[in-house]
Amino acid sequence: MQVIIKKTNLKKATNLMTIGLFVVGVLVVGSSLLTNNVSSPALRGEFGNAYSNVVNDSGEVVEVGIRAYEDEVEIVNGYKTKVWSYNGEIPGPEIRINLGDTLKVNFTNNLPDETTIHWHGVRVPNAMDGVPGVNQEPIAPGDSFVYEFTPKDAGTFWFHPHVRGAEQVERGLFGTLIVEDKISKEYSQDVVWILDDIRMTDTYQIDPNFVTGGDLMHDGRWGNVITVNGTINEQLEVRPGERIRLRLVNTSNGRVYLPSFGSLDSKIIAVDGMYVKEAFDLDNFEIAPGNRVDLDIKIPKDSSGKTFKVYDYYTRNNYQLAEIIVTGSTIETPDFDYPVNINIPDWTDAINNDVDISFKLNTFSGNGGMGMMGGINWAINNEVFPDNSDYILKYNEVNILEYKNESFRLHPMHLHGQFFKVISRNGVASNENYFRDTVLVHPNETVRVAIVPLDKGEWAHHCHILEHAESGMMNTIVVK
Ligand code: C2O
Ligand code: CU
């Protein structure tokens, strides 16, 4: 890590100088050069305690063993696919704990490669975050490591390696961590659907050419086999009248999903693990790599015998993701308000505020040389990890970040250990009423986000198109 750049100060200094030049006689012009800043304490006040920094420890410790090893599983009927797995399962374990519990994971690496586990979206102590070169040494083949932490938020999270992720996640290393609160037990079913695509060969093996030039020129590796929970024909059985909580998790390297549940009443109640301010319809919600969406779905009481098909509409070839099959006798629909977080700040006034850090999403043009694997190197502010500047976020204050996508590709940007809220896209105020840990920045789009960092330390920050990250589109942000 090198020089610490604090863009605010530079920018403010220039503003002051400009104003200084105009100050005699042209006061009106001078003041119009000032941005319409809402004071940071006012914005901080609006945030209040929207998410808390303390959790009431239940005293319970949930201990889980995870071993990573090569195995064979059936993804496409009748074929055995060689994978890298957590505990021999694709997807890996679905760990469920209660908010306040401590999770202790005894992890053993029996892969032919070094690895780590990163707990995506979980506000863990920095040393548990699993990023080599930032938080921990890679775990060598044959070695073990204990991850132990008490999540501060209830919600839908997932975990995956942070070593050669483009290969290791594609080979099958991912699982989910569900932190339950009281309301999650009120649903008649609480189900996880992991959306993943795999690029397979003719014999249904995982194509061993990772991070190709083509993947880099495009939006990463998009597979030709699309799975839900590791199978191409996922079916969920429900009874008429049920109210289910369905947690969608996108673990794909590059693919974005735009799912539709047809005529089923499906409301988004949480994004990236955190409850939204007000439940809203799923329609047109893009689920980018890394994102999670929790749905509250009511199965009509008169639908016995029906099958609801769930399609993805992101690409031109719409395809069926899964089916919801209604059978059996009708049950009384659980009746309770949508679980929401009314404390989420609007921050509508923040749209004119100064940007604290600006990230240009671009390609690396240093050295004039060839990029990775005959493709290009993706970069942030023209720098590739680990040769990047350090960026600082002010602890417990409102910070404004800007992403300027200077390319024609997608970049779902993910910040570890923090949640942020989108305040504008291309200068237009955003109506997103929720926090995120990953935001999809579209080609040539400028997205501004506001964040109150409550977790100190150095955190990884990268594009969640894993090939882009692998080629260098990652840096670190220090919260202090
Ligand atoms: Cu899913 Cu660095 O993260
Ligand atoms: Cu990217």
Tab-separated table of C-alpha atoms and ligand atoms in Angstrom:
chain	number	residue	atom	x	y	z
A	1	MET	CA	0.000	0.000	0.000
A	2	GLN	CA	1.318	3.387	-0.843
A	3	VAL	CA	0.365	6.992	-0.469
A	4	ILE	CA	-2.838	7.920	1.261
A	5	ILE	CA	-4.987	10.054	-0.985
A	6	LYS	CA	-7.833	12.023	0.454
A	7	LYS	CA	-9.605	13.479	-2.512
A	8	THR	CA	-11.921	15.707	-0.455
A	9	ASN	CA	-9.175	17.897	0.751
A	10	LEU	CA	-7.665	18.335	-2.688
A	11	LYS	CA	-11.038	19.202	-4.116
A	12	LYS	CA	-11.964	21.572	-1.326
A	13	ALA	CA	-8.608	23.294	-1.678
A	14	THR	CA	-9.217	23.932	-5.377
A	15	ASN	CA	-12.709	25.196	-4.683
A	16	LEU	CA	-11.402	27.633	-2.138
A	17	MET	CA	-8.747	28.897	-4.499
A	18	THR	CA	-11.289	29.427	-7.245
A	19	ILE	CA	-13.572	31.249	-4.909
A	20	GLY	CA	-10.653	33.288	-3.683
A	21	LEU	CA	-10.016	34.560	-7.212
A	22	PHE	CA	-13.605	35.612	-7.688
A	23	VAL	CA	-14.208	36.918	-4.244
A	24	VAL	CA	-13.734	40.609	-4.956
A	25	GLY	CA	-16.742	42.040	-6.740
A	26	VAL	CA	-18.225	38.833	-8.050
A	27	LEU	CA	-19.669	37.397	-4.894
A	28	VAL	CA	-22.674	35.903	-6.659
A	29	VAL	CA	-20.542	33.889	-9.028
A	30	GLY	CA	-18.363	32.915	-6.110
A	31	SER	CA	-21.200	31.477	-4.097
A	32	SER	CA	-22.647	29.629	-7.081
A	33	LEU	CA	-19.363	27.764	-7.268
A	34	LEU	CA	-19.962	26.362	-3.830
A	35	THR	CA	-21.655	23.031	-3.696
A	36	ASN	CA	-24.898	22.769	-1.817
A	37	ASN	CA	-23.470	20.686	0.990
A	38	VAL	CA	-25.766	19.324	3.637
A	39	SER	CA	-23.644	19.138	6.733
A	40	SER	CA	-22.192	15.763	7.428
A	41	PRO	CA	-23.551	15.780	11.019
A	42	ALA	CA	-27.061	16.380	9.621
A	43	LEU	CA	-26.727	13.379	7.313
A	44	ARG	CA	-25.218	11.382	10.147
A	45	GLY	CA	-28.193	12.349	12.279
A	46	GLU	CA	-30.530	11.032	9.611
A	47	PHE	CA	-28.696	7.697	9.695
A	48	GLY	CA	-29.305	7.470	13.433
A	49	ASN	CA	-28.956	3.836	14.340
A	50	ALA	CA	-30.135	2.460	10.989
A	51	TYR	CA	-27.945	-0.518	11.604
A	52	SER	CA	-26.428	-1.134	14.905
A	53	ASN	CA	-22.862	-1.676	15.854
A	54	VAL	CA	-23.578	-3.855	18.809
A	55	VAL	CA	-25.315	-7.169	19.013
A	56	ASN	CA	-26.731	-8.751	22.128
A	57	ASP	CA	-24.594	-11.821	22.563
A	58	SER	CA	-26.823	-14.870	23.109
A	59	GLY	CA	-23.929	-16.784	24.641
A	60	GLU	CA	-24.517	-19.595	22.130
A	61	VAL	CA	-21.633	-20.847	20.013
A	62	VAL	CA	-22.575	-22.743	16.871
A	63	GLU	CA	-19.677	-24.903	15.769
A	64	VAL	CA	-19.481	-26.070	12.158
A	65	GLY	CA	-16.875	-28.163	10.371
A	66	ILE	CA	-16.121	-27.313	6.755
A	67	ARG	CA	-13.675	-29.250	4.643
A	68	ALA	CA	-12.860	-28.208	1.100
A	69	TYR	CA	-11.993	-31.065	-1.232
A	70	GLU	CA	-12.382	-32.392	-4.743
A	71	ASP	CA	-15.454	-34.485	-5.327
A	72	GLU	CA	-17.961	-35.549	-7.964
A	73	VAL	CA	-21.582	-34.460	-7.954
A	74	GLU	CA	-24.555	-34.782	-10.281
A	75	ILE	CA	-25.526	-31.363	-11.622
A	76	VAL	CA	-26.987	-32.468	-14.947
A	77	ASN	CA	-28.975	-35.694	-14.648
A	78	GLY	CA	-26.949	-38.749	-15.588
A	79	TYR	CA	-23.529	-37.025	-15.490
A	80	LYS	CA	-20.898	-36.866	-12.795
A	81	THR	CA	-19.132	-33.513	-12.690
A	82	LYS	CA	-15.776	-33.092	-10.938
A	83	VAL	CA	-16.001	-30.154	-8.579
A	84	TRP	CA	-14.264	-28.453	-5.689
A	85	SER	CA	-16.686	-28.625	-2.811
A	86	TYR	CA	-17.351	-27.635	0.759
A	87	ASN	CA	-18.215	-30.916	2.534
A	88	GLY	CA	-18.884	-32.686	-0.770
A	89	GLU	CA	-21.992	-30.602	-1.490
A	90	ILE	CA	-22.899	-28.234	-4.319
A	91	PRO	CA	-24.002	-25.757	-3.154
A	92	GLY	CA	-22.004	-25.911	0.053
A	93	PRO	CA	-23.523	-25.931	3.520
A	94	GLU	CA	-26.447	-23.710	4.432
A	95	ILE	CA	-25.427	-22.542	7.890
A	96	ARG	CA	-28.231	-21.153	10.040
A	97	ILE	CA	-27.671	-19.369	13.316
A	98	ASN	CA	-29.684	-16.926	15.399
A	99	LEU	CA	-28.763	-13.274	15.644
A	100	GLY	CA	-26.515	-13.001	18.688
A	101	ASP	CA	-24.963	-16.447	18.257
A	102	THR	CA	-21.272	-16.861	17.654
A	103	LEU	CA	-20.295	-18.923	14.641
A	104	LYS	CA	-17.175	-21.028	14.921
A	105	VAL	CA	-16.044	-22.680	11.701
A	106	ASN	CA	-13.316	-25.279	11.849
A	107	PHE	CA	-12.066	-25.182	8.302
A	108	THR	CA	-9.701	-27.637	6.637
A	109	ASN	CA	-8.272	-27.219	3.189
A	110	ASN	CA	-7.882	-30.482	1.304
A	111	LEU	CA	-7.859	-28.842	-2.124
A	112	PRO	CA	-4.859	-28.998	-4.439
A	113	ASP	CA	-4.599	-25.202	-4.064
A	114	GLU	CA	-4.367	-22.703	-1.232
A	115	THR	CA	-7.606	-20.975	-0.258
A	116	THR	CA	-9.492	-18.865	2.333
A	117	ILE	CA	-13.121	-18.249	3.247
A	118	HIS	CA	-14.602	-14.773	2.919
A	119	TRP	CA	-17.979	-14.117	4.592
A	120	HIS	CA	-19.671	-11.944	2.004
A	121	GLY	CA	-21.730	-9.137	3.567
A	122	VAL	CA	-21.132	-10.176	7.148
A	123	ARG	CA	-19.688	-7.446	9.332
A	124	VAL	CA	-16.966	-9.611	10.841
A	125	PRO	CA	-13.909	-8.520	12.815
A	126	ASN	CA	-11.366	-7.532	10.192
A	127	ALA	CA	-9.058	-10.497	10.872
A	128	MET	CA	-11.898	-12.929	9.962
A	129	ASP	CA	-12.534	-11.413	6.511
A	130	GLY	CA	-10.394	-13.881	4.570
A	131	VAL	CA	-8.555	-11.761	2.020
A	132	PRO	CA	-4.875	-12.644	1.411
A	133	GLY	CA	-2.676	-9.590	1.294
A	134	VAL	CA	-5.220	-7.735	3.448
A	135	ASN	CA	-6.499	-9.818	6.390
A	136	GLN	CA	-4.982	-13.289	6.431
A	137	GLU	CA	-2.420	-15.616	4.899
A	138	PRO	CA	-3.756	-18.116	2.376
A	139	ILE	CA	-4.482	-21.514	3.935
A	140	ALA	CA	-2.146	-24.066	2.330
A	141	PRO	CA	-3.321	-27.517	1.183
A	142	GLY	CA	-3.570	-29.720	4.265
A	143	ASP	CA	-3.813	-26.776	6.661
A	144	SER	CA	-6.662	-25.671	8.878
A	145	PHE	CA	-8.007	-22.366	10.133
A	146	VAL	CA	-10.691	-21.378	12.638
A	147	TYR	CA	-13.089	-18.597	11.680
A	148	GLU	CA	-14.991	-17.246	14.669
A	149	PHE	CA	-17.291	-14.236	14.831
A	150	THR	CA	-20.666	-12.966	16.017
A	151	PRO	CA	-22.601	-11.449	13.092
A	152	LYS	CA	-24.067	-8.036	13.859
A	153	ASP	CA	-26.938	-8.289	11.389
A	154	ALA	CA	-29.682	-10.804	10.721
A	155	GLY	CA	-30.045	-11.664	7.055
A	156	THR	CA	-28.891	-13.623	4.026
A	157	PHE	CA	-25.146	-13.893	3.552
A	158	TRP	CA	-22.850	-16.217	1.664
A	159	PHE	CA	-19.283	-17.375	1.773
A	160	HIS	CA	-16.649	-18.186	-0.805
A	161	PRO	CA	-12.862	-18.305	-1.255
A	162	HIS	CA	-10.890	-15.112	-1.806
A	163	VAL	CA	-7.984	-16.831	-3.547
A	164	ARG	CA	-8.277	-17.200	-7.332
A	165	GLY	CA	-12.023	-16.775	-6.858
A	166	ALA	CA	-12.707	-16.850	-10.592
A	167	GLU	CA	-11.574	-20.488	-10.574
A	168	GLN	CA	-12.450	-21.598	-7.029
A	169	VAL	CA	-16.006	-20.228	-6.943
A	170	GLU	CA	-16.679	-21.541	-10.463
A	171	ARG	CA	-15.451	-25.001	-9.415
A	172	GLY	CA	-18.135	-25.059	-6.728
A	173	LEU	CA	-16.865	-23.413	-3.541
A	174	PHE	CA	-19.721	-21.416	-2.054
A	175	GLY	CA	-22.305	-21.763	0.706
A	176	THR	CA	-24.760	-19.609	2.604
A	177	LEU	CA	-24.906	-18.178	6.095
A	178	ILE	CA	-28.422	-17.322	7.226
A	179	VAL	CA	-28.628	-15.266	10.386
A	180	GLU	CA	-32.180	-15.585	11.655
A	181	ASP	CA	-34.171	-13.165	13.730
A	182	LYS	CA	-37.604	-13.713	15.311
A	183	ILE	CA	-39.582	-12.729	12.225
A	184	SER	CA	-37.817	-15.252	9.995
A	185	LYS	CA	-39.483	-17.994	12.061
A	186	GLU	CA	-42.967	-16.640	11.340
A	187	TYR	CA	-42.913	-17.742	7.698
A	188	SER	CA	-44.348	-21.135	6.875
A	189	GLN	CA	-41.143	-21.914	4.931
A	190	ASP	CA	-37.778	-20.196	4.744
A	191	VAL	CA	-35.860	-21.298	1.667
A	192	VAL	CA	-32.572	-20.410	-0.018
A	193	TRP	CA	-32.170	-20.457	-3.797
A	194	ILE	CA	-28.608	-20.143	-4.995
A	195	LEU	CA	-28.466	-18.895	-8.574
A	196	ASP	CA	-25.309	-20.027	-10.320
A	197	ASP	CA	-24.167	-20.646	-13.849
A	198	ILE	CA	-21.342	-22.916	-14.900
A	199	ARG	CA	-19.389	-23.063	-18.144
A	200	MET	CA	-19.301	-26.756	-18.954
A	201	THR	CA	-17.684	-28.867	-21.633
A	202	ASP	CA	-19.609	-31.328	-23.870
A	203	THR	CA	-19.198	-34.027	-21.220
A	204	TYR	CA	-20.515	-31.738	-18.479
A	205	GLN	CA	-17.176	-31.058	-16.860
A	206	ILE	CA	-16.221	-27.599	-15.646
A	207	ASP	CA	-14.334	-25.930	-18.483
A	208	PRO	CA	-10.791	-25.665	-17.092
A	209	ASN	CA	-9.900	-22.496	-19.030
A	210	PHE	CA	-10.342	-19.819	-16.402
A	211	VAL	CA	-10.016	-16.051	-16.802
A	212	THR	CA	-9.778	-16.164	-20.579
A	213	GLY	CA	-9.117	-13.134	-22.758
A	214	GLY	CA	-12.761	-13.349	-23.809
A	215	ASP	CA	-13.964	-13.365	-20.185
A	216	LEU	CA	-11.915	-10.244	-19.584
A	217	MET	CA	-13.113	-8.421	-22.684
A	218	HIS	CA	-16.698	-9.127	-21.599
A	219	ASP	CA	-18.609	-9.319	-18.323
A	220	GLY	CA	-16.584	-12.230	-17.008
A	221	ARG	CA	-17.359	-15.900	-17.370
A	222	TRP	CA	-20.985	-16.603	-18.239
A	223	GLY	CA	-21.890	-20.285	-18.074
A	224	ASN	CA	-23.909	-22.428	-20.426
A	225	VAL	CA	-25.570	-24.362	-17.596
A	226	ILE	CA	-27.744	-22.383	-15.230
A	227	THR	CA	-28.497	-23.926	-11.877
A	228	VAL	CA	-30.575	-23.238	-8.818
A	229	ASN	CA	-29.213	-24.974	-5.717
A	230	GLY	CA	-26.815	-26.977	-7.876
A	231	THR	CA	-29.433	-28.523	-10.140
A	232	ILE	CA	-30.989	-27.576	-13.460
A	233	ASN	CA	-34.508	-28.547	-12.383
A	234	GLU	CA	-35.075	-27.134	-8.930
A	235	GLN	CA	-38.610	-27.567	-7.639
A	236	LEU	CA	-40.061	-26.119	-4.488
A	237	GLU	CA	-43.169	-27.749	-3.061
A	238	VAL	CA	-45.566	-25.515	-1.198
A	239	ARG	CA	-49.105	-25.754	0.142
A	240	PRO	CA	-51.861	-23.326	-0.817
A	241	GLY	CA	-51.942	-20.388	1.593
A	242	GLU	CA	-48.293	-20.613	2.571
A	243	ARG	CA	-46.232	-17.495	3.080
A	244	ILE	CA	-42.627	-18.248	2.238
A	245	ARG	CA	-39.428	-16.339	2.638
A	246	LEU	CA	-37.313	-17.082	-0.396
A	247	ARG	CA	-33.707	-15.947	-0.248
A	248	LEU	CA	-32.072	-15.534	-3.668
A	249	VAL	CA	-28.276	-15.480	-3.783
A	250	ASN	CA	-26.260	-14.847	-6.941
A	251	THR	CA	-23.003	-16.793	-6.720
A	252	SER	CA	-22.233	-16.598	-10.464
A	253	ASN	CA	-18.872	-15.309	-11.639
A	254	GLY	CA	-20.411	-12.774	-13.997
A	255	ARG	CA	-24.068	-13.421	-14.785
A	256	VAL	CA	-26.796	-10.985	-13.772
A	257	TYR	CA	-30.343	-12.262	-13.130
A	258	LEU	CA	-33.682	-10.564	-13.612
A	259	PRO	CA	-36.081	-13.141	-12.192
A	260	SER	CA	-39.819	-13.075	-12.547
A	261	PHE	CA	-42.330	-15.101	-10.543
A	262	GLY	CA	-45.143	-14.418	-12.964
A	263	SER	CA	-48.493	-13.942	-11.270
A	264	LEU	CA	-47.192	-14.827	-7.799
A	265	ASP	CA	-47.286	-11.954	-5.320
A	266	SER	CA	-43.558	-11.543	-4.550
A	267	LYS	CA	-42.251	-8.598	-2.554
A	268	ILE	CA	-38.649	-7.713	-1.812
A	269	ILE	CA	-38.161	-7.371	1.940
A	270	ALA	CA	-34.356	-7.410	2.088
A	271	VAL	CA	-31.447	-6.603	-0.209
A	272	ASP	CA	-27.910	-7.850	0.446
A	273	GLY	CA	-29.099	-9.239	3.767
A	274	MET	CA	-30.559	-6.022	5.173
A	275	TYR	CA	-34.266	-5.231	5.452
A	276	VAL	CA	-35.571	-2.526	3.112
A	277	LYS	CA	-37.462	0.542	4.316
A	278	GLU	CA	-40.662	-0.493	2.569
A	279	ALA	CA	-41.390	-3.781	0.796
A	280	PHE	CA	-41.658	-3.463	-3.000
A	281	ASP	CA	-42.380	-5.585	-6.069
A	282	LEU	CA	-39.613	-7.732	-7.422
A	283	ASP	CA	-40.217	-6.598	-11.023
A	284	ASN	CA	-37.080	-5.454	-12.855
A	285	PHE	CA	-34.702	-5.984	-9.969
A	286	GLU	CA	-31.240	-6.853	-11.277
A	287	ILE	CA	-29.456	-9.390	-9.114
A	288	ALA	CA	-25.759	-8.971	-9.895
A	289	PRO	CA	-22.953	-11.303	-8.772
A	290	GLY	CA	-22.707	-11.093	-4.990
A	291	ASN	CA	-26.209	-9.651	-4.486
A	292	ARG	CA	-28.933	-11.247	-2.367
A	293	VAL	CA	-32.633	-10.546	-2.416
A	294	ASP	CA	-35.149	-11.856	0.155
A	295	LEU	CA	-38.676	-12.307	-1.119
A	296	ASP	CA	-41.913	-12.543	0.800
A	297	ILE	CA	-44.214	-14.717	-1.337
A	298	LYS	CA	-47.835	-15.522	-0.644
A	299	ILE	CA	-49.151	-18.667	-2.288
A	300	PRO	CA	-52.807	-18.163	-3.248
A	301	LYS	CA	-55.233	-20.294	-1.269
A	302	ASP	CA	-57.019	-21.441	-4.409
A	303	SER	CA	-53.902	-22.587	-6.239
A	304	SER	CA	-53.772	-26.266	-5.314
A	305	GLY	CA	-52.473	-28.311	-8.233
A	306	LYS	CA	-50.875	-25.318	-9.936
A	307	THR	CA	-47.253	-24.922	-10.932
A	308	PHE	CA	-45.676	-21.470	-10.990
A	309	LYS	CA	-42.666	-21.186	-13.269
A	310	VAL	CA	-39.857	-18.818	-12.406
A	311	TYR	CA	-38.057	-17.338	-15.378
A	312	ASP	CA	-34.984	-15.201	-15.816
A	313	TYR	CA	-35.374	-12.292	-18.224
A	314	TYR	CA	-31.936	-10.697	-18.104
A	315	THR	CA	-30.741	-12.109	-21.406
A	316	ARG	CA	-32.640	-12.392	-24.631
A	317	ASN	CA	-32.932	-16.144	-24.127
A	318	ASN	CA	-35.369	-16.278	-21.257
A	319	TYR	CA	-35.042	-19.563	-19.467
A	320	GLN	CA	-36.716	-21.321	-16.625
A	321	LEU	CA	-34.875	-21.095	-13.335
A	322	ALA	CA	-37.144	-23.245	-11.179
A	323	GLU	CA	-40.709	-24.262	-10.438
A	324	ILE	CA	-42.967	-23.742	-7.456
A	325	ILE	CA	-45.414	-26.626	-7.205
A	326	VAL	CA	-48.522	-26.191	-5.110
A	327	THR	CA	-49.880	-29.377	-3.572
A	328	GLY	CA	-51.787	-30.526	-0.525
A	329	SER	CA	-54.356	-28.948	1.694
A	330	THR	CA	-54.691	-25.231	2.248
A	331	ILE	CA	-53.152	-23.623	5.306
A	332	GLU	CA	-53.936	-20.335	7.009
A	333	THR	CA	-51.581	-17.663	5.644
A	334	PRO	CA	-49.293	-16.345	8.393
A	335	ASP	CA	-50.422	-12.796	9.023
A	336	PHE	CA	-47.852	-10.174	9.961
A	337	ASP	CA	-46.518	-6.912	8.575
A	338	TYR	CA	-43.636	-7.026	6.144
A	339	PRO	CA	-40.444	-7.022	8.198
A	340	VAL	CA	-38.838	-3.726	7.240
A	341	ASN	CA	-36.350	-1.250	8.661
A	342	ILE	CA	-38.061	2.114	8.936
A	343	ASN	CA	-34.844	3.711	10.187
A	344	ILE	CA	-33.134	3.699	6.806
A	345	PRO	CA	-32.178	7.307	5.999
A	346	ASP	CA	-33.531	8.911	2.826
A	347	TRP	CA	-30.443	11.068	2.349
A	348	THR	CA	-32.259	12.793	-0.513
A	349	ASP	CA	-30.314	16.008	0.179
A	350	ALA	CA	-26.963	14.293	-0.182
A	351	ILE	CA	-27.199	14.364	-3.965
A	352	ASN	CA	-25.398	17.718	-4.215
A	353	ASN	CA	-22.751	16.948	-1.659
A	354	ASP	CA	-19.045	16.826	-2.348
A	355	VAL	CA	-17.685	13.425	-3.212
A	356	ASP	CA	-15.129	12.145	-0.727
A	357	ILE	CA	-13.617	9.494	-2.963
A	358	SER	CA	-14.148	8.989	-6.674
A	359	PHE	CA	-13.457	5.616	-8.274
A	360	LYS	CA	-12.994	5.467	-12.006
A	361	LEU	CA	-13.765	2.000	-13.279
A	362	ASN	CA	-11.395	1.539	-16.180
A	363	THR	CA	-8.626	-0.557	-17.611
A	364	PHE	CA	-4.973	-0.496	-16.710
A	365	SER	CA	-2.822	1.166	-19.288
A	366	GLY	CA	0.460	1.174	-17.375
A	367	ASN	CA	3.574	-0.509	-18.741
A	368	GLY	CA	2.016	-0.364	-22.190
A	369	GLY	CA	2.153	-4.156	-22.041
A	370	MET	CA	-0.267	-6.961	-22.621
A	371	GLY	CA	-2.913	-7.645	-20.043
A	372	MET	CA	-3.706	-10.832	-18.239
A	373	MET	CA	-4.285	-13.974	-20.375
A	374	GLY	CA	-4.171	-12.003	-23.587
A	375	GLY	CA	-7.059	-9.874	-22.421
A	376	ILE	CA	-7.020	-6.649	-20.517
A	377	ASN	CA	-6.405	-5.726	-16.921
A	378	TRP	CA	-9.395	-4.130	-15.243
A	379	ALA	CA	-8.504	-1.345	-12.859
A	380	ILE	CA	-9.853	1.162	-10.345
A	381	ASN	CA	-8.466	4.663	-10.894
A	382	ASN	CA	-6.051	3.101	-13.318
A	383	GLU	CA	-4.445	1.012	-10.595
A	384	VAL	CA	-4.427	-2.758	-10.188
A	385	PHE	CA	-4.356	-4.645	-6.908
A	386	PRO	CA	-2.075	-4.800	-4.940
A	387	ASP	CA	-0.315	-1.791	-6.470
A	388	ASN	CA	-3.089	0.553	-5.471
A	389	SER	CA	-3.353	3.676	-3.382
A	390	ASP	CA	-4.969	3.426	0.017
A	391	TYR	CA	-8.282	5.141	0.513
A	392	ILE	CA	-9.660	6.309	3.819
A	393	LEU	CA	-13.236	6.360	5.055
A	394	LYS	CA	-14.081	8.392	8.128
A	395	TYR	CA	-15.379	6.106	10.850
A	396	ASN	CA	-18.939	6.792	12.003
A	397	GLU	CA	-19.398	9.755	9.646
A	398	VAL	CA	-21.191	10.063	6.344
A	399	ASN	CA	-18.833	9.535	3.399
A	400	ILE	CA	-19.843	9.956	-0.235
A	401	LEU	CA	-18.285	7.676	-2.819
A	402	GLU	CA	-18.626	7.938	-6.551
A	403	TYR	CA	-18.232	5.231	-9.174
A	404	LYS	CA	-17.608	6.416	-12.691
A	405	ASN	CA	-17.778	3.539	-15.120
A	406	GLU	CA	-15.554	4.570	-18.016
A	407	SER	CA	-16.110	1.311	-19.861
A	408	PHE	CA	-18.780	-0.503	-21.822
A	409	ARG	CA	-18.893	-3.409	-19.395
A	410	LEU	CA	-20.743	-4.160	-16.156
A	411	HIS	CA	-19.035	-3.701	-12.809
A	412	PRO	CA	-20.865	-4.872	-9.676
A	413	MET	CA	-18.749	-3.116	-7.042
A	414	HIS	CA	-18.518	-4.733	-3.619
A	415	LEU	CA	-17.132	-3.264	-0.424
A	416	HIS	CA	-16.276	-5.673	2.366
A	417	GLY	CA	-17.418	-5.129	5.923
A	418	GLN	CA	-19.784	-2.203	5.173
A	419	PHE	CA	-23.181	-1.315	3.802
A	420	PHE	CA	-23.904	1.731	1.675
A	421	LYS	CA	-26.929	3.339	0.057
A	422	VAL	CA	-27.176	4.479	-3.554
A	423	ILE	CA	-28.067	8.190	-3.615
A	424	SER	CA	-27.886	8.924	-7.342
A	425	ARG	CA	-27.346	7.426	-10.771
A	426	ASN	CA	-26.076	9.741	-13.496
A	427	GLY	CA	-26.918	12.703	-11.277
A	428	VAL	CA	-30.542	11.675	-10.824
A	429	ALA	CA	-31.671	10.970	-7.266
A	430	SER	CA	-32.128	7.280	-6.599
A	431	ASN	CA	-35.247	5.894	-4.983
A	432	GLU	CA	-33.469	2.847	-3.559
A	433	ASN	CA	-34.798	2.602	-0.042
A	434	TYR	CA	-32.268	0.079	1.224
A	435	PHE	CA	-28.613	-0.560	1.907
A	436	ARG	CA	-26.395	-2.711	-0.257
A	437	ASP	CA	-22.961	-4.268	-0.120
A	438	THR	CA	-22.730	-4.643	-3.907
A	439	VAL	CA	-23.932	-2.185	-6.527
A	440	LEU	CA	-24.104	-2.872	-10.244
A	441	VAL	CA	-22.555	0.033	-12.151
A	442	HIS	CA	-23.748	-0.123	-15.758
A	443	PRO	CA	-21.687	0.852	-18.834
A	444	ASN	CA	-20.673	4.510	-18.647
A	445	GLU	CA	-22.877	5.058	-15.631
A	446	THR	CA	-21.965	7.247	-12.650
A	447	VAL	CA	-23.285	6.036	-9.322
A	448	ARG	CA	-22.944	7.848	-6.010
A	449	VAL	CA	-23.341	6.080	-2.708
A	450	ALA	CA	-23.360	7.266	0.892
A	451	ILE	CA	-21.943	5.238	3.708
A	452	VAL	CA	-21.495	5.396	7.471
A	453	PRO	CA	-18.652	2.983	8.185
A	454	LEU	CA	-18.957	1.398	11.601
A	455	ASP	CA	-16.331	-1.299	11.243
A	456	LYS	CA	-12.716	-0.245	11.449
A	457	GLY	CA	-9.828	-1.737	9.553
A	458	GLU	CA	-8.580	-2.262	6.038
A	459	TRP	CA	-11.268	-3.779	3.805
A	460	ALA	CA	-11.169	-5.203	0.297
A	461	HIS	CA	-13.184	-3.403	-2.365
A	462	HIS	CA	-13.570	-4.890	-5.821
A	463	CYS	CA	-15.662	-5.747	-8.818
A	464	HIS	CA	-17.628	-8.943	-8.133
A	465	ILE	CA	-17.237	-10.103	-11.705
A	466	LEU	CA	-14.543	-12.432	-10.487
A	467	GLU	CA	-12.475	-12.324	-13.684
A	468	HIS	CA	-12.384	-8.531	-13.529
A	469	ALA	CA	-11.280	-8.671	-9.891
A	470	GLU	CA	-8.675	-11.316	-10.709
A	471	SER	CA	-7.116	-9.114	-13.365
A	472	GLY	CA	-6.674	-6.279	-10.859
A	473	MET	CA	-10.011	-4.531	-10.327
A	474	MET	CA	-9.636	-4.426	-6.576
A	475	ASN	CA	-8.193	-2.098	-3.970
A	476	THR	CA	-8.541	-1.553	-0.254
A	477	ILE	CA	-10.299	1.012	1.877
A	478	VAL	CA	-9.249	1.816	5.414
A	479	VAL	CA	-11.941	2.776	7.895
A	480	LYS	CA	-10.512	4.847	10.715
B	1	C2O	CU1	-18.095	-11.895	-2.370
B	1	C2O	CU2	-14.579	-9.875	-1.951
B	1	C2O	O1	-16.360	-10.878	-2.147
B	2	CU	CU	-16.031	-5.456	-13.409
